[in-house]
Short mmCIF file of C-alpha atoms (C1' of nucleotides) in Angstrom, two decimals:
data_model
loop_
_atom_site.label_atom_id
_atom_site.label_comp_id
_atom_site.label_asym_id
_atom_site.label_seq_id
_atom_site.Cartn_x
_atom_site.Cartn_y
_atom_site.Cartn_z
CA UNK A 30 172.22 -0.63 254.78
CA UNK A 31 172.78 -2.07 258.84
CA UNK A 32 169.78 -2.03 260.72
CA UNK A 33 169.95 -1.08 264.02
CA UNK A 34 168.14 -3.72 266.69
CA UNK A 35 167.04 -3.06 270.07
CA UNK A 36 167.18 -5.61 272.56
CA UNK A 37 164.62 -5.08 275.67
CA UNK A 38 164.19 -8.71 278.78
CA UNK A 39 164.68 -9.02 281.89
CA UNK A 40 166.09 -11.82 281.28
CA UNK A 41 170.09 -10.94 280.90
CA UNK A 42 170.77 -14.25 279.06
CA UNK A 43 168.37 -13.52 276.85
CA UNK A 44 169.72 -11.23 275.94
CA UNK A 45 173.09 -11.85 275.46
CA UNK A 46 171.58 -14.76 273.38
CA UNK A 47 169.68 -12.45 271.32
CA UNK A 48 172.60 -10.42 271.52
CA UNK A 49 174.59 -13.59 269.31
CA UNK A 50 172.34 -14.45 266.61
CA UNK A 51 171.77 -10.47 265.68
CA UNK A 52 175.99 -10.31 265.36
CA UNK A 53 176.42 -13.76 263.45
CA UNK A 54 174.53 -11.45 260.60
CA UNK A 55 176.52 -8.74 258.98
CA UNK A 56 174.47 -6.79 258.68
CA UNK A 57 172.24 -6.44 261.08
CA UNK A 58 174.34 -3.62 264.88
CA UNK A 59 172.33 -4.82 268.89
CA UNK A 60 172.94 -1.10 269.44
CA UNK A 61 171.61 -1.50 273.48
CA UNK A 62 170.01 -3.88 275.88
CA UNK A 63 167.35 -3.04 278.68
CA UNK A 64 165.16 -4.37 280.77
CA UNK A 65 161.84 -2.83 281.69
CA UNK A 66 159.75 -1.43 279.22
CA UNK A 67 160.41 2.07 280.91
CA UNK A 68 163.89 1.75 279.80
CA UNK A 69 163.42 0.77 276.36
CA UNK A 70 160.29 3.79 275.34
CA UNK A 71 163.19 5.70 276.09
CA UNK A 72 166.29 4.33 274.59
CA UNK A 73 164.25 3.95 271.26
CA UNK A 74 163.24 7.87 271.82
CA UNK A 75 167.03 8.30 272.25
CA UNK A 76 168.76 5.60 269.91
CA UNK A 77 166.19 5.13 266.80
CA UNK A 78 166.79 2.19 266.30
CA UNK A 79 164.64 0.70 262.91
CA UNK A 80 163.91 -2.78 265.73
CA UNK A 81 162.95 -2.88 268.51
CA UNK A 82 162.28 -6.72 270.03
CA UNK A 83 160.61 -6.62 272.78
CA UNK A 84 159.56 -9.04 275.34
CA UNK A 85 155.40 -8.70 277.01
CA UNK A 86 156.32 -9.72 280.18
CA UNK A 87 158.68 -6.91 282.13
CA UNK A 88 159.34 -4.79 284.93
CA UNK A 89 157.59 -1.37 285.93
CA UNK A 90 155.57 -1.43 281.96
CA UNK A 91 155.18 -4.20 279.97
CA UNK A 92 156.21 -5.44 276.07
CA UNK A 93 152.75 -3.37 274.90
CA UNK A 94 152.58 -1.11 276.86
CA UNK A 95 155.52 -0.17 274.98
CA UNK A 96 154.54 -1.19 272.14
CA UNK A 97 151.91 1.47 272.35
CA UNK A 98 154.25 4.26 274.12
CA UNK A 99 156.94 4.05 271.02
CA UNK A 100 153.52 3.46 268.78
CA UNK A 101 152.01 6.79 269.40
CA UNK A 102 154.47 8.93 269.06
CA UNK A 103 155.19 9.63 265.48
CA UNK A 104 158.61 10.49 265.22
CA UNK A 105 159.70 6.34 266.19
CA UNK A 106 159.82 5.68 263.19
CA UNK A 107 161.07 2.22 265.49
CA UNK A 108 158.75 -1.38 264.48
CA UNK A 109 157.93 -3.52 267.35
CA UNK A 110 158.88 -6.53 267.37
CA UNK A 111 157.07 -8.69 270.56
CA UNK A 112 158.34 -11.59 271.98
CA UNK A 113 156.63 -13.95 274.53
CA UNK A 114 157.01 -17.47 276.08
CA UNK A 115 153.48 -18.38 276.07
CA UNK A 116 150.54 -16.99 273.76
CA UNK A 117 147.71 -15.42 274.84
CA UNK A 118 144.59 -14.13 272.96
CA UNK A 119 144.11 -10.91 274.89
CA UNK A 120 147.73 -10.20 274.53
CA UNK A 121 148.05 -10.61 270.33
CA UNK A 122 145.04 -8.60 270.06
CA UNK A 123 145.87 -5.40 272.27
CA UNK A 124 149.69 -5.58 270.46
CA UNK A 125 147.97 -5.51 266.99
CA UNK A 126 145.79 -2.84 267.99
CA UNK A 127 148.70 -1.52 269.72
CA UNK A 128 150.06 -1.37 265.87
CA UNK A 129 153.24 -3.92 266.44
CA UNK A 130 154.39 -5.82 263.68
CA UNK A 131 155.04 -8.54 265.38
CA UNK A 132 153.83 -11.14 267.82
CA UNK A 133 156.60 -14.16 267.62
CA UNK A 134 156.86 -17.52 270.39
CA UNK A 135 160.76 -17.02 272.34
CA UNK A 136 160.37 -21.09 270.87
CA UNK A 137 161.61 -19.43 267.54
CA UNK A 138 164.32 -20.70 265.38
CA UNK A 139 167.05 -18.08 265.34
CA UNK A 140 167.43 -18.04 262.19
CA UNK A 141 163.61 -16.89 262.15
CA UNK A 142 164.52 -14.74 264.57
CA UNK A 143 166.09 -12.97 261.68
CA UNK A 144 164.44 -12.97 259.83
CA UNK A 145 162.31 -11.05 261.45
CA UNK A 146 163.78 -8.46 261.78
CA UNK A 147 164.38 -8.12 258.01
CA UNK A 148 160.82 -8.32 257.52
CA UNK A 149 159.90 -6.39 259.75
CA UNK A 150 162.77 -3.46 259.63
CA UNK A 151 160.97 -3.17 255.04
CA UNK A 152 157.32 -2.37 257.37
CA UNK A 153 156.09 -5.66 256.59
CA UNK A 154 154.93 -7.82 259.63
CA UNK A 155 154.27 -11.79 260.77
CA UNK A 156 152.29 -13.31 263.26
CA UNK A 157 154.07 -17.05 264.84
CA UNK A 158 152.38 -19.49 263.16
CA UNK A 159 149.68 -20.50 266.42
CA UNK A 160 148.71 -17.48 266.49
CA UNK A 161 147.43 -16.62 263.51
CA UNK A 162 145.77 -19.93 263.83
CA UNK A 163 143.99 -18.32 266.15
CA UNK A 164 143.88 -15.08 264.58
CA UNK A 165 142.34 -16.26 261.21
CA UNK A 166 138.95 -17.68 263.31
CA UNK A 167 138.56 -14.73 264.95
CA UNK A 168 139.07 -11.96 261.85
CA UNK A 169 136.43 -14.29 260.10
CA UNK A 170 134.04 -14.03 263.52
CA UNK A 171 134.59 -10.27 263.00
CA UNK A 172 133.93 -10.45 259.68
CA UNK A 173 131.19 -12.71 258.68
CA UNK A 174 127.37 -11.10 259.55
CA UNK A 175 125.96 -11.25 263.01
CA UNK A 176 123.90 -14.52 263.02
CA UNK A 177 120.06 -13.86 261.54
CA UNK A 178 117.20 -13.39 264.49
CA UNK A 179 115.23 -16.34 263.55
CA UNK A 180 112.28 -13.80 264.27
CA UNK A 181 113.00 -12.80 260.72
CA UNK A 182 111.86 -15.83 258.72
CA UNK A 183 108.76 -14.93 259.76
CA UNK A 184 109.13 -11.62 257.41
CA UNK A 185 108.12 -12.05 253.29
CA UNK A 186 110.46 -11.19 250.74
CA UNK A 187 109.02 -7.73 250.71
CA UNK A 188 109.16 -7.16 254.20
CA UNK A 189 112.29 -6.87 254.44
CA UNK A 190 112.79 -4.97 251.74
CA UNK A 191 110.74 -2.39 253.38
CA UNK A 192 113.39 -2.79 256.71
CA UNK A 193 115.39 -2.27 255.08
CA UNK A 194 114.15 0.79 253.24
CA UNK A 195 112.74 1.07 256.98
CA UNK A 196 116.59 1.23 258.57
CA UNK A 197 118.04 3.47 256.51
CA UNK A 198 115.53 6.08 257.44
CA UNK A 199 113.63 7.39 255.24
CA UNK A 200 110.27 8.06 255.85
CA UNK A 201 107.13 5.46 254.26
CA UNK A 202 106.32 8.59 250.76
CA UNK A 203 110.14 7.44 250.01
CA UNK A 204 109.87 4.37 250.38
CA UNK A 205 106.70 4.50 248.43
CA UNK A 206 108.76 5.95 245.44
CA UNK A 207 111.56 4.06 245.44
CA UNK A 208 109.14 0.34 245.45
CA UNK A 209 107.26 2.01 243.03
CA UNK A 210 104.29 1.46 244.74
CA UNK A 211 101.35 4.04 246.72
CA UNK A 212 102.79 5.07 250.46
CA UNK A 213 98.96 3.06 251.50
CA UNK A 214 100.85 -0.61 250.93
CA UNK A 215 104.58 0.73 251.88
CA UNK A 216 102.19 1.52 255.40
CA UNK A 217 100.94 -1.29 255.30
CA UNK A 218 104.29 -4.63 255.06
CA UNK A 219 105.58 -1.49 257.71
CA UNK A 220 102.47 -2.45 260.31
CA UNK A 221 102.84 -5.64 259.37
CA UNK A 222 106.35 -5.57 260.38
CA UNK A 223 106.25 -3.69 263.73
CA UNK A 224 103.47 -6.84 264.21
CA UNK A 225 105.59 -9.53 262.82
CA UNK A 226 108.46 -8.60 265.19
CA UNK A 227 107.06 -7.34 268.35
CA UNK A 228 108.05 -3.50 267.91
CA UNK A 229 106.42 -0.80 268.57
CA UNK A 230 107.26 2.06 266.22
CA UNK A 231 109.29 2.45 262.66
CA UNK A 232 111.62 4.70 265.35
CA UNK A 233 111.94 0.68 267.39
CA UNK A 234 112.89 -1.00 263.66
CA UNK A 235 116.08 1.33 262.64
CA UNK A 236 117.22 0.41 265.92
CA UNK A 237 116.29 -3.43 265.40
CA UNK A 238 117.82 -3.53 261.98
CA UNK A 239 121.10 -1.85 262.72
CA UNK A 240 121.68 -4.69 265.75
CA UNK A 241 121.14 -7.14 264.21
CA UNK A 242 123.48 -6.55 261.45
CA UNK A 243 120.85 -6.01 258.45
CA UNK A 244 122.12 -1.77 257.78
CA UNK A 245 126.15 -2.97 258.28
CA UNK A 246 127.24 -3.03 254.55
CA UNK A 247 127.86 0.16 254.44
CA UNK B 12 154.47 -39.86 259.53
CA UNK B 13 155.06 -38.78 256.26
CA UNK B 14 152.19 -35.77 255.09
CA UNK B 15 150.38 -35.75 251.71
CA UNK B 16 150.32 -32.65 249.40
CA UNK B 17 147.96 -31.81 246.77
CA UNK B 18 149.25 -29.07 244.51
CA UNK B 19 146.91 -27.40 241.95
CA UNK B 20 147.50 -24.42 239.55
CA UNK B 21 147.06 -24.12 235.59
CA UNK B 22 150.59 -23.88 235.39
CA UNK B 23 152.25 -26.83 233.79
CA UNK B 24 155.50 -25.43 234.90
CA UNK B 25 154.76 -24.07 238.63
CA UNK B 26 152.59 -27.38 239.22
CA UNK B 27 156.11 -30.15 238.73
CA UNK B 28 158.47 -27.24 240.12
CA UNK B 29 156.36 -27.80 243.54
CA UNK B 30 157.01 -31.09 243.60
CA UNK B 31 159.65 -31.18 242.61
CA UNK B 32 160.31 -28.66 245.30
CA UNK B 33 158.36 -31.18 247.90
CA UNK B 34 160.57 -34.52 246.59
CA UNK B 35 163.79 -33.41 247.90
CA UNK B 36 161.92 -33.84 251.33
CA UNK B 37 161.58 -37.51 252.57
CA UNK B 38 158.30 -37.36 254.73
CA UNK B 39 156.56 -35.16 251.84
CA UNK B 40 154.78 -36.90 249.64
CA UNK B 41 153.39 -34.82 246.58
CA UNK B 42 150.03 -37.41 245.35
CA UNK B 43 147.85 -35.35 242.77
CA UNK B 44 148.29 -32.45 240.53
CA UNK B 45 145.00 -30.79 239.05
CA UNK B 46 145.31 -27.37 236.70
CA UNK B 47 141.80 -25.86 237.97
CA UNK B 48 139.44 -25.00 241.15
CA UNK B 49 137.14 -28.24 240.52
CA UNK B 50 139.28 -30.74 239.99
CA UNK B 51 141.16 -30.19 243.12
CA UNK B 52 138.10 -30.04 245.32
CA UNK B 53 137.44 -33.59 243.70
CA UNK B 54 140.63 -35.24 244.38
CA UNK B 55 140.87 -33.46 247.98
CA UNK B 56 137.38 -35.67 249.03
CA UNK B 57 138.88 -38.60 246.85
CA UNK B 58 142.31 -38.60 248.19
CA UNK B 59 141.97 -36.52 251.42
CA UNK B 60 145.98 -34.64 251.41
CA UNK B 61 146.96 -33.64 254.62
CA UNK B 62 147.46 -30.64 253.00
CA UNK B 63 146.41 -28.67 249.52
CA UNK B 64 148.24 -25.93 248.33
CA UNK B 65 145.90 -23.71 245.50
CA UNK B 66 146.43 -21.29 243.38
CA UNK B 67 143.80 -18.47 243.20
CA UNK B 68 143.52 -17.61 240.04
CA UNK B 69 142.42 -21.27 238.44
CA UNK B 70 139.73 -22.19 235.14
CA UNK B 71 136.47 -22.85 235.92
CA UNK B 72 136.42 -22.49 240.22
CA UNK B 73 138.75 -20.66 241.51
CA UNK B 74 141.22 -21.38 244.42
CA UNK B 75 139.24 -18.99 246.70
CA UNK B 76 136.06 -21.22 245.91
CA UNK B 77 137.04 -24.29 246.20
CA UNK B 78 139.13 -24.00 249.20
CA UNK B 79 135.70 -22.46 250.40
CA UNK B 80 134.12 -26.38 249.18
CA UNK B 81 136.03 -28.49 251.01
CA UNK B 82 135.88 -26.15 253.89
CA UNK B 83 132.31 -26.66 254.18
CA UNK B 84 132.56 -30.28 253.90
CA UNK B 85 133.33 -31.34 257.55
CA UNK B 86 134.44 -34.74 255.56
CA UNK B 87 137.89 -33.06 254.87
CA UNK B 88 140.17 -33.05 256.98
CA UNK B 89 142.76 -31.26 254.50
CA UNK B 90 144.09 -28.02 255.33
CA UNK B 91 144.33 -25.32 253.10
CA UNK B 92 147.34 -23.16 251.90
CA UNK B 93 146.94 -20.44 249.20
CA UNK B 94 149.29 -18.83 246.52
CA UNK B 95 148.61 -15.98 244.77
CA UNK B 96 151.32 -14.07 242.04
CA UNK B 97 149.89 -10.09 243.80
CA UNK B 98 148.38 -10.20 246.90
CA UNK B 99 145.13 -8.42 246.59
CA UNK B 100 143.01 -7.46 249.94
CA UNK B 101 139.88 -9.14 248.97
CA UNK B 102 141.21 -12.73 248.48
CA UNK B 103 142.73 -12.64 251.92
CA UNK B 104 139.62 -11.59 253.39
CA UNK B 105 137.94 -13.70 251.57
CA UNK B 106 140.27 -16.48 251.67
CA UNK B 107 140.73 -16.30 255.50
CA UNK B 108 137.00 -16.17 256.14
CA UNK B 109 136.60 -19.10 254.61
CA UNK B 110 139.00 -20.89 256.52
CA UNK B 111 142.27 -21.14 255.16
CA UNK B 112 145.40 -21.96 256.96
CA UNK B 113 147.99 -19.74 254.54
CA UNK B 114 147.93 -17.22 252.34
CA UNK B 115 150.97 -16.81 250.26
CA UNK B 116 152.50 -14.88 248.33
CA UNK B 117 154.31 -17.46 244.61
CA UNK B 118 157.25 -15.13 244.89
CA UNK B 119 157.75 -17.23 248.35
CA UNK B 120 161.41 -19.37 249.15
CA UNK B 121 161.38 -23.17 247.96
CA UNK B 122 162.53 -23.80 251.91
CA UNK B 123 159.40 -21.81 252.97
CA UNK B 124 157.25 -23.30 250.92
CA UNK B 125 158.12 -26.42 252.53
CA UNK B 126 158.11 -25.09 255.77
CA UNK B 127 154.70 -23.50 255.24
CA UNK B 128 152.70 -27.28 254.59
CA UNK B 129 154.56 -28.46 257.84
CA UNK B 130 152.50 -25.95 259.70
CA UNK B 131 149.26 -26.27 258.00
CA UNK B 132 149.65 -29.53 258.82
CA UNK B 133 149.82 -29.35 261.82
CA UNK B 134 147.22 -27.36 262.34
CA UNK B 135 148.89 -23.68 262.94
CA UNK B 136 148.50 -21.28 259.94
CA UNK B 137 150.78 -18.63 258.27
CA UNK B 138 150.57 -15.29 256.27
CA UNK B 139 153.05 -13.17 253.40
CA UNK B 140 154.80 -10.66 255.70
CA UNK B 141 153.27 -7.94 253.34
CA UNK B 142 149.89 -9.34 253.85
CA UNK B 143 149.95 -9.68 256.96
CA UNK B 144 150.76 -5.90 257.89
CA UNK B 145 147.60 -4.47 256.07
CA UNK B 146 145.80 -7.19 258.11
CA UNK B 147 147.12 -5.61 261.65
CA UNK B 148 146.09 -2.63 260.14
CA UNK B 149 142.70 -3.94 259.16
CA UNK B 150 142.24 -5.93 262.52
CA UNK B 151 142.79 -3.20 264.05
CA UNK B 152 140.07 -0.58 263.04
CA UNK B 153 138.06 -3.00 263.07
CA UNK B 154 138.72 -3.48 267.00
CA UNK B 155 139.52 0.66 267.35
CA UNK B 156 135.86 2.28 267.87
CA UNK B 157 135.23 4.16 264.89
CA UNK B 158 136.27 7.57 264.64
CA UNK B 159 133.97 10.76 266.11
CA UNK B 160 131.79 13.08 263.86
CA UNK B 161 134.10 16.36 264.69
CA UNK B 162 129.54 17.73 264.37
CA UNK B 163 129.57 15.92 267.35
CA UNK B 164 131.72 18.15 269.45
CA UNK B 165 128.48 20.30 268.61
CA UNK B 166 126.12 19.42 271.65
CA UNK B 167 126.59 19.96 275.08
CA UNK B 168 127.11 16.35 277.24
CA UNK B 169 123.14 17.10 277.83
CA UNK B 170 122.01 16.72 273.82
CA UNK B 171 124.47 13.52 273.26
CA UNK B 172 123.18 12.25 276.46
CA UNK B 173 119.50 12.23 275.16
CA UNK B 174 120.68 11.24 271.70
CA UNK B 175 122.45 7.92 273.25
CA UNK B 176 118.62 7.86 274.29
CA UNK B 177 117.12 8.41 271.36
CA UNK B 178 119.34 5.54 269.84
CA UNK B 179 118.32 3.50 272.09
CA UNK B 180 114.14 4.37 270.67
CA UNK B 181 113.56 5.52 273.65
CA UNK B 182 110.50 8.32 273.21
CA UNK B 183 110.74 11.30 274.26
CA UNK B 184 108.32 10.31 277.40
CA UNK B 185 110.59 7.43 278.61
CA UNK B 186 113.86 9.45 278.29
CA UNK B 187 112.18 12.28 280.58
CA UNK B 188 111.65 9.60 282.99
CA UNK B 189 114.80 8.01 282.78
CA UNK B 190 116.03 11.50 283.05
CA UNK B 191 113.92 12.93 286.00
CA UNK B 192 113.49 16.08 283.64
CA UNK B 193 109.76 17.23 281.71
CA UNK B 194 108.89 15.98 278.14
CA UNK B 195 108.86 19.32 277.00
CA UNK B 196 112.59 19.42 278.49
CA UNK B 197 113.93 16.18 275.76
CA UNK B 198 111.30 17.99 273.48
CA UNK B 199 113.78 21.05 273.71
CA UNK B 200 116.75 18.86 273.48
CA UNK B 201 115.95 16.54 271.47
CA UNK B 202 114.97 19.40 268.69
CA UNK B 203 118.66 21.21 268.93
CA UNK B 204 120.38 17.34 268.88
CA UNK B 205 118.52 17.45 265.01
CA UNK B 206 119.28 21.00 263.96
CA UNK B 207 122.91 20.44 265.24
CA UNK B 208 123.83 17.09 263.30
CA UNK B 209 120.79 18.52 260.33
CA UNK B 210 118.93 15.27 260.80
CA UNK B 211 115.48 15.94 259.47
CA UNK B 212 113.88 13.72 262.63
CA UNK B 213 114.59 11.47 265.48
CA UNK B 214 114.72 8.04 262.80
CA UNK B 215 117.50 9.80 261.11
CA UNK B 216 119.18 10.13 264.14
CA UNK B 217 118.72 6.63 265.04
CA UNK B 218 120.34 6.01 261.95
CA UNK B 219 123.50 8.09 262.56
CA UNK B 220 123.93 7.23 266.09
CA UNK B 221 124.16 3.54 264.52
CA UNK B 222 126.97 4.22 261.62
CA UNK B 223 128.58 6.40 263.87
CA UNK B 224 129.36 3.85 266.37
CA UNK B 225 127.61 6.06 269.28
CA UNK B 226 125.31 2.78 269.92
CA UNK B 227 128.04 0.80 269.51
CA UNK B 228 129.51 -0.94 273.31
CA UNK B 229 125.39 -2.95 273.81
"C1'" DT C 16 87.83 -25.99 242.80
"C1'" DC C 17 89.27 -24.00 246.96
"C1'" DG C 18 91.53 -21.59 249.97
"C1'" DG C 19 95.84 -18.50 252.11
"C1'" DA C 20 99.55 -16.51 251.26
"C1'" DC C 21 100.90 -12.05 249.49
"C1'" DG C 22 100.86 -7.59 247.68
"C1'" DT C 23 98.36 -3.81 246.96
"C1'" DC C 24 95.22 0.37 247.64
"C1'" DC C 25 91.62 2.69 250.87
"C1'" DC C 26 89.91 5.15 254.87
"C1'" DC C 27 89.22 6.78 259.88
"C1'" DC C 28 91.13 8.39 263.45
"C1'" DG C 29 94.28 9.54 267.22
"C1'" DC C 30 99.01 10.59 269.52
"C1'" DG C 31 103.65 11.15 269.07
"C1'" DC C 32 107.00 13.99 267.46
"C1'" DG C 33 108.70 18.34 265.50
"C1'" DG C 34 108.91 23.87 264.73
"C1'" DG C 35 107.76 28.02 266.60
"C1'" DG C 36 107.39 31.18 269.22
"C1'" DG C 37 108.51 32.52 274.76
"C1'" DA C 38 109.62 32.46 279.45
"C1'" DC C 39 112.51 30.84 283.65
"C1'" DC C 40 116.79 30.00 286.42
"C1'" DC C 41 121.81 29.40 287.17
"C1'" DG C 42 127.17 29.61 286.49
"C1'" DA C 43 130.82 31.20 284.01
"C1'" DT C 44 132.68 34.86 281.13
"C1'" DT C 45 133.56 39.74 280.47
"C1'" DA D 21 126.55 44.74 286.57
"C1'" DA D 22 125.88 42.31 282.13
"C1'" DT D 23 125.94 38.93 279.28
"C1'" DC D 24 125.68 33.94 277.57
"C1'" DG D 25 125.60 29.41 276.78
"C1'" DG D 26 123.13 25.10 278.87
"C1'" DG D 27 119.60 23.17 280.81
"C1'" DT D 28 114.77 23.23 282.42
"C1'" DC D 29 110.14 24.03 281.85
"C1'" DC D 30 105.63 25.74 278.58
"C1'" DC D 31 101.51 27.22 274.77
"C1'" DC D 32 100.24 26.36 269.69
"C1'" DC D 33 99.95 23.36 265.44
"C1'" DG D 34 100.87 20.30 261.41
"C1'" DC D 35 102.01 16.35 260.27
"C1'" DG D 36 103.59 11.61 259.71
"C1'" DC D 37 102.96 7.11 261.60
"C1'" DG D 38 100.26 3.36 263.91
"C1'" DG D 39 96.24 0.55 264.13
"C1'" DG D 40 91.57 -0.25 263.10
"C1'" DG D 41 88.60 -1.96 259.67
"C1'" DG D 42 87.88 -3.73 254.42
"C1'" DA D 43 88.73 -4.89 249.40
"C1'" DC D 44 90.80 -7.07 245.07
"C1'" DG D 45 93.97 -9.66 242.58
"C1'" DT D 46 97.81 -13.24 241.53
"C1'" DC D 47 99.94 -17.40 242.54
"C1'" DC D 48 100.68 -22.28 244.19
"C1'" DG D 49 99.50 -25.38 247.18
"C1'" DA D 50 96.03 -28.92 249.08
#
DNA sequence: TCGGACGTCCCCCGCGCGGGGGACCCGATT
DNA sequence: AATCGGGTCCCCCGCGCGGGGGACGTCCGA
């Protein structure tokens, strides 16, 4: 089973370099070379290669835009590998959002480029290690709970518990039932929470709790 | 400059296998082999190797816990590579949150394990392609706006506008002032919103709006 | 031993809110 | 011309809510 590859780069020398690299492999065939993003989109739609290797910087339509157009069309099953000279964070996030199967630097050794094409073709993905490092950092913070505002320390455990329930839009009576206490007690807790946090009413409390991530664990 | 490596795995055969792999490289030295997570943490603190290769499943303390302990101590400069037999999403997210420099499957070819150690040692990171694929998907959705629930289509533009303001914890009077209309008008809009969305009161509306990402663009 | 923090429960009072009506105007559709 | 959806404004009524008080028990640290 031979894999077909499209190469898009505005430098002819780089294109033929990559073609030469792929030609060393019996199971890889470079079926098209294009010099800009629009041509890449068109040729992918026409030839439906297994993998498209796109430079980020290209005339008319850059690699990111081309990626988005290619992957937005469900008729395409082409996997997209993005190549760039210098890594830049914004590029990466846009590329990954668009669903690219790879984000690689041009400093990549030829044999790894070949391996990357095979990886992409089988539906997996890979990211250049230097980018992965920052991606992990970003990913970690994106999953990390937002920092607890210090005024939350003013609340007792019970009050925080009540706040959680208020944030879940329970009425005082419902909270009382869940906590097995009287509703007057709940009113007291809610009042204290509002006072300590400087909130006007339970509506503000709900908004506060949501913005400060007290309720995210859906 | 030679790189020191610690290997942690509860299977002696796998440990010696990895040691053998590293010994083929002149610049790699396997300075410790341990069989459980607690020993890994202790030896890392004592020997301060450049890279620690940890199995996820280990007695006493698993690879994830060990990673967290190692990276939580700022005195350690050891990079952590995690190895696992089967990839599981939860593992990955915990590993990345802890700040691991790599997440690899044991099916990795020996030469790539060597390369992974070098990558980690220089501060970069790498993730097994089969995992990267899902990571990208997850990352994309974590950045993508949550899908608008279809019942929002029932609302008129004006009603959505009012809902936004309700979600921001404004009172009816405040909304009326901002929209330059009477407060009775706002009451009508709010009532319609609640009826159309099947919500009990404005408190539920606030929670609904936040959960469905109608208010995220802080 | 005496406070103080905390959790629990109670009363009264005022008000914002939400549901039930109805009404008018306008623009687009029929 | 008639209709309808959307936006605007108005009334009344009941209720949940939040602030103002106060009270009582427990537990813990000074």
